Amino acid sequence: MDIATTPTNPDTNPELADAAPSPHQPPVILRKDYRPFGWLVPEVKLDFDLALTRTRVRSQLTVQRNARADHADTIRLNGDSLTPLSVAVDGEAVDWRMDGPDLIVPLRGDSHLIAIETEIDPSANTQLMGLYASNGMLCTQCEAEGFRRITFFPDRPDVLSVYAVRMTGDKAAFPILLCNGNRVAAGDNADGTHWAEWHDPWPKPCYLFALVAGDLVANSKPFTTRSGRVVECNVWVRKEDLGRTDHALESLHRAMAWDEQVFGREYDLDLYNIVAVSDFNMGAMENKGLNVFNTKYVLADPDTATDADFDAVEGVIAHEYFHNWSGNRVTCRDWFQLSLKEGLTVLRDQLFSQDMRGHAVKRIEDVRILRAAQFPEDAGPLAHPIRPDSYREINNFYTATVYNKGAEVIRMMRSMAGAERFRAGTDLYFERHDGQAATCEDFVKAIEDGAGLDLAQFRLWYSQAGTPRVAVAQHVHDDALVLTLRQTVPPTPDQPDKAPMPIPLRIAVHSRGAAKLGAEQLVVLSQAEQTFILPLAGPDPVVSINRGFTAPVVIERELKRADLVFLAAHDDDPFARFEALQELAVGHLVGIASGTLTAEERAAGEAAIIAAFRASIADSALDDAMRGELLMLPSETYLFEVMAAGERRGDPGAIHSARKGLKAAIGIALAGELDALYARTSAVALDDPAGRGARKVKTTALALIAAADPVLAARLAARQYDAADNMTDRQGALMVLSGLDCPERPERLAAFYERYKDNALVVDKWFTLQALSLHPDVIRHVRELAGHPDFTLKNPNRVRALYMAFAGNPKGFHAASGEGYRMVADVILALDPINPQTAARFVPSLGRWRRLEPGRAALTKGELERIMAAGNLSRDTFEQVSRSLEG
Ligand code: ZN
């Protein structure tokens, strides 16, 4: 081992004593330290006396010695901010003790009944983990480690129990009492309270426990499974939201039918409940038989939700439903295996949405998300493999890497096996591991056995972080194309050296000379460098590579401008057309931002992009949904990634002006075409089947017009706003207006607020539109919005609406003055004591400091140091900030 990487014991080395971890540093948990728990807990009985400020929890755990674990004469029951009111074993008081937050109970025999009483205050729970109050109702969030905030328990996913729950609460305040599984009994008490008993027959880890008590109404519709089971499906919301639940309920039915058809998975209870809550840390939660959702992913109607919101509802509803098999029936052994359920479930929801809405556009959307959210993660100080090796706070690992790259890794297995053999693999996986807490290795083995693939080397995708780069070189030899592919996996924190991984790439060799398309084939690049001989379709071969984005890698090559224009116009894979246009724009914009283009190159690049845009507008074979994708320039975040590749630094300011300049050039050159396009798409009616695509193109065209002719755009946008009969058009118009300095802007923003001030989700949009805007005063606007009476740090949706949006606004956030960075650091500090999980999610935006140009690097690093110096940080924020400063 190299001396520099040898850990030195600070106790024996006085020079390092200052750098020693302080006793307040949260410990590091290692994947390799996994040991089975000493006890099984086959049965759990819970009895809740519910009230907003004082909830009494009585729990009875049936425990049995685990023959597969080391002998123990105590049991450790995790707690978090709990004090036991009483602890008994087999009816007798025992000599329990606390070890930090945990309860240690002595156990002499092989099986016991442990009874524990605790009391909690849901109204004081601002972390939104455990049992908390939201809008007068009570609900729970237990994943990953929230159950320990409700009662003492072995809070780890490999302890599976059957739950019987009794809940009692005030009937007027909480007329509806819900829990996992089936309701087996209910009744009224004389004192104005009522009760319900629930039983979940499926053994589950405690992170899947849920209860809800509140004044709710349901939109209900039964689903009959393929074997004839009638499932009562309910979407529970506050009374005033009932009219916006149809889409969620219909989406659930579509997901249930699709999972039967495509994965052979049927639902396994007579009841499926979904509850919408407005205070929620994430999107939704797959608790067995009782999903809890952020209202954002349930409520939708055309007046208040955009087309994109409708899609997001459908996708998240499906995601949580699919977890019933990939997550609940087969769960995770430990949290290092999170991608076992999340990667697989994201892949399943992506495939579902592709089938519902068209493959190419959905694939483009997913790749855009991967590039905007995951590639930066993989290239920064927080990079980790999809199966991490260590963590301090597991909440920090609900990442785009674990979720989205995790899905890409499984998608690669599917591409290599083909859909049919992949299905044989997942069938074997579900059959082999049903009822178990499994590992990623179990999944890979099942796919290997079921699909008949050799995945020995492929397993590296689970252990190595970093986005592989594939360099492409080609030459013609004896009527064939010789393609040389070279892969490198960049170093990441703790992983300086990487081994080559198998990279499946769908490739076609077209001929520009003969205007002929070549056939597609799948090659797998598994060595550091490899040569492939491919047939030629004619002269001037143009290689179309990584079609459909078969592998989550960066392709590095210098393609002639004419080749890219050819691919953008003619490739038979729509995804490849999109890619060619992106490649054209990325090369041009990064060239401008880094000052490496000559004036002629610049003019030629601009002309090529304009020509490609003109062709995309004119191509009558394209539908508008696809046209909308082609007319979207690469995001500034992605351009930054490309500019900051390797040893280079990125300059967000230069990227912003390059992209802005190109938008204006396109808007000017294509003024006539864009006007006509805008007019055509504006005439399509709301319920026309082509309406969705038209609405997308309409606002994209408007944004390009705005870059060239702000006065005209302001007039068109105001008219679009006033005439809109749906939120997509209204929000699109307001988005364009909010970036312009014109009288229409304040008028329409005020009108929007006035119209929707009672609808929290739409008020969130109002905050976001302004935080994301291209307006020169955006920082001042955000500061003023933080003082708006509707702003609160207690509601994660509102915090994200203002500040996540702002952190994603390249112009405002990266202001050269550092004001944007300071504002985000201030939010982290203010939010950390209230909701650490949400606070820590802002850290990565500051963590890219090493890759920023020197001025902004110093500013972001300074903000991270200021956060660190504040002390008293949560585990969540401490881990993210310290890794960001080290990595
Ligand atoms: Zn999930």
CSV table of C-alpha atoms in Angstrom, one decimal, residues 634-786:
chain,number,residue,atom,x,y,z
A,634,PRO,CA,-28.4,21.1,-24.0
A,635,SER,CA,-28.7,22.4,-20.4
A,636,GLU,CA,-26.1,24.6,-18.9
A,637,THR,CA,-25.4,22.0,-16.2
A,638,TYR,CA,-24.6,19.4,-18.8
A,639,LEU,CA,-22.4,21.9,-20.8
A,640,PHE,CA,-20.6,22.6,-17.6
A,641,GLU,CA,-19.9,18.9,-17.1
A,642,VAL,CA,-18.4,18.6,-20.6
A,643,MET,CA,-16.4,21.8,-20.2
A,644,ALA,CA,-15.1,20.7,-16.8
A,645,ALA,CA,-14.1,17.1,-17.9
A,646,GLY,CA,-10.8,15.8,-16.9
A,647,GLU,CA,-8.4,18.4,-15.6
A,648,ARG,CA,-10.3,21.3,-17.1
A,649,ARG,CA,-12.4,23.8,-15.1
A,650,GLY,CA,-15.8,24.9,-16.1
A,651,ASP,CA,-17.0,28.5,-16.3
A,652,PRO,CA,-20.8,28.9,-15.8
A,653,GLY,CA,-20.7,32.5,-16.8
A,654,ALA,CA,-19.1,31.8,-20.1
A,655,ILE,CA,-21.4,28.9,-20.7
A,656,HIS,CA,-24.4,31.0,-19.9
A,657,SER,CA,-23.5,33.7,-22.4
A,658,ALA,CA,-22.6,31.3,-25.1
A,659,ARG,CA,-25.9,29.5,-24.8
A,660,LYS,CA,-27.8,32.8,-24.6
A,661,GLY,CA,-26.0,34.0,-27.7
A,662,LEU,CA,-26.9,30.8,-29.7
A,663,LYS,CA,-30.5,31.0,-28.6
A,664,ALA,CA,-30.7,34.6,-29.9
A,665,ALA,CA,-29.0,33.7,-33.2
A,666,ILE,CA,-31.4,30.8,-33.7
A,667,GLY,CA,-34.4,33.1,-32.9
A,668,ILE,CA,-33.2,35.8,-35.3
A,669,ALA,CA,-32.3,33.4,-38.2
A,670,LEU,CA,-35.5,31.4,-37.8
A,671,ALA,CA,-37.9,34.2,-36.9
A,672,GLY,CA,-40.3,33.4,-39.7
A,673,GLU,CA,-40.3,29.6,-39.1
A,674,LEU,CA,-40.7,30.1,-35.4
A,675,ASP,CA,-43.6,32.5,-35.8
A,676,ALA,CA,-45.4,30.0,-38.1
A,677,LEU,CA,-44.6,27.1,-35.7
A,678,TYR,CA,-45.9,29.1,-32.8
A,679,ALA,CA,-49.1,30.0,-34.7
A,680,ARG,CA,-49.7,26.4,-35.8
A,681,THR,CA,-49.2,24.8,-32.4
A,682,SER,CA,-51.3,27.6,-30.7
A,683,ALA,CA,-54.3,26.5,-32.8
A,684,VAL,CA,-54.3,22.9,-31.5
A,685,ALA,CA,-57.1,22.4,-29.0
A,686,LEU,CA,-56.6,21.2,-25.4
A,687,ASP,CA,-58.1,17.7,-25.9
A,688,ASP,CA,-56.7,17.1,-29.4
A,689,PRO,CA,-54.5,13.9,-29.2
A,690,ALA,CA,-51.7,16.0,-30.7
A,691,GLY,CA,-52.2,18.7,-28.1
A,692,ARG,CA,-49.5,17.6,-25.7
A,693,GLY,CA,-46.8,17.7,-28.3
A,694,ALA,CA,-48.1,21.0,-29.6
A,695,ARG,CA,-48.0,22.6,-26.2
A,696,LYS,CA,-44.5,21.6,-25.7
A,697,VAL,CA,-43.3,23.0,-29.0
A,698,LYS,CA,-45.3,26.1,-28.5
A,699,THR,CA,-43.5,27.2,-25.4
A,700,THR,CA,-40.1,26.0,-26.7
A,701,ALA,CA,-40.7,28.2,-29.8
A,702,LEU,CA,-41.7,31.1,-27.5
A,703,ALA,CA,-38.5,30.9,-25.5
A,704,LEU,CA,-36.5,31.0,-28.7
A,705,ILE,CA,-38.5,34.0,-29.9
A,706,ALA,CA,-37.9,35.7,-26.6
A,707,ALA,CA,-34.1,35.4,-27.0
A,708,ALA,CA,-34.3,37.3,-30.2
A,709,ASP,CA,-37.2,39.7,-29.9
A,710,PRO,CA,-38.2,40.2,-26.2
A,711,VAL,CA,-40.9,42.8,-27.1
A,712,LEU,CA,-42.7,40.5,-29.5
A,713,ALA,CA,-42.2,37.6,-27.1
A,714,ALA,CA,-43.7,39.6,-24.2
A,715,ARG,CA,-46.8,40.3,-26.3
A,716,LEU,CA,-47.2,36.7,-27.4
A,717,ALA,CA,-46.6,35.4,-23.9
A,718,ALA,CA,-49.1,37.7,-22.3
A,719,ARG,CA,-51.7,36.7,-24.9
A,720,GLN,CA,-50.9,33.0,-24.4
A,721,TYR,CA,-51.3,33.6,-20.7
A,722,ASP,CA,-54.6,35.3,-21.0
A,723,ALA,CA,-56.1,32.8,-23.5
A,724,ALA,CA,-54.8,29.7,-21.7
A,725,ASP,CA,-57.3,27.0,-20.8
A,726,ASN,CA,-54.7,24.8,-19.1
A,727,MET,CA,-51.7,25.0,-16.8
A,728,THR,CA,-49.1,23.9,-19.4
A,729,ASP,CA,-49.8,27.0,-21.5
A,730,ARG,CA,-50.2,29.3,-18.6
A,731,GLN,CA,-47.0,28.2,-16.9
A,732,GLY,CA,-45.1,28.2,-20.2
A,733,ALA,CA,-46.2,31.8,-20.9
A,734,LEU,CA,-45.4,32.9,-17.4
A,735,MET,CA,-42.0,31.2,-17.6
A,736,VAL,CA,-41.1,33.2,-20.6
A,737,LEU,CA,-42.5,36.4,-19.1
A,738,SER,CA,-40.7,36.0,-15.8
A,739,GLY,CA,-37.4,36.1,-17.6
A,740,LEU,CA,-38.2,39.4,-19.4
A,741,ASP,CA,-38.0,42.9,-18.0
A,742,CYS,CA,-41.4,44.1,-19.3
A,743,PRO,CA,-44.7,45.5,-17.9
A,744,GLU,CA,-46.5,42.3,-18.7
A,745,ARG,CA,-44.3,40.4,-16.2
A,746,PRO,CA,-45.5,41.9,-12.8
A,747,GLU,CA,-49.1,42.0,-14.0
A,748,ARG,CA,-49.3,38.3,-15.0
A,749,LEU,CA,-47.3,37.1,-12.0
A,750,ALA,CA,-49.7,39.0,-9.7
A,751,ALA,CA,-52.7,37.6,-11.6
A,752,PHE,CA,-51.4,34.1,-11.3
A,753,TYR,CA,-50.8,34.4,-7.6
A,754,GLU,CA,-54.3,35.9,-7.0
A,755,ARG,CA,-55.9,33.2,-9.0
A,756,TYR,CA,-54.2,30.3,-7.2
A,757,LYS,CA,-53.2,31.6,-3.8
A,758,ASP,CA,-55.3,28.9,-2.1
A,759,ASN,CA,-53.6,26.0,-4.0
A,760,ALA,CA,-50.3,25.2,-2.4
A,761,LEU,CA,-48.9,23.2,-5.3
A,762,VAL,CA,-49.6,26.1,-7.7
A,763,VAL,CA,-48.2,28.6,-5.3
A,764,ASP,CA,-45.0,26.4,-5.4
A,765,LYS,CA,-45.0,26.9,-9.1
A,766,TRP,CA,-45.2,30.7,-8.7
A,767,PHE,CA,-42.1,30.6,-6.4
A,768,THR,CA,-40.3,28.3,-8.8
A,769,LEU,CA,-41.0,30.4,-11.9
A,770,GLN,CA,-39.4,33.4,-10.3
A,771,ALA,CA,-36.5,31.5,-8.8
A,772,LEU,CA,-35.6,29.9,-12.1
A,773,SER,CA,-36.1,33.0,-14.2
A,774,LEU,CA,-33.5,34.6,-16.5
A,775,HIS,CA,-34.4,38.0,-15.2
A,776,PRO,CA,-31.3,40.2,-14.3
A,777,ASP,CA,-32.7,40.8,-10.8
A,778,VAL,CA,-33.3,37.2,-9.9
A,779,ILE,CA,-31.3,37.2,-6.8
A,780,ARG,CA,-33.2,40.2,-5.4
A,781,HIS,CA,-36.5,38.5,-6.4
A,782,VAL,CA,-35.5,35.3,-4.5
A,783,ARG,CA,-34.5,37.3,-1.4
A,784,GLU,CA,-37.9,39.1,-1.5
A,785,LEU,CA,-39.8,35.8,-2.0
A,786,ALA,CA,-38.1,34.4,1.1
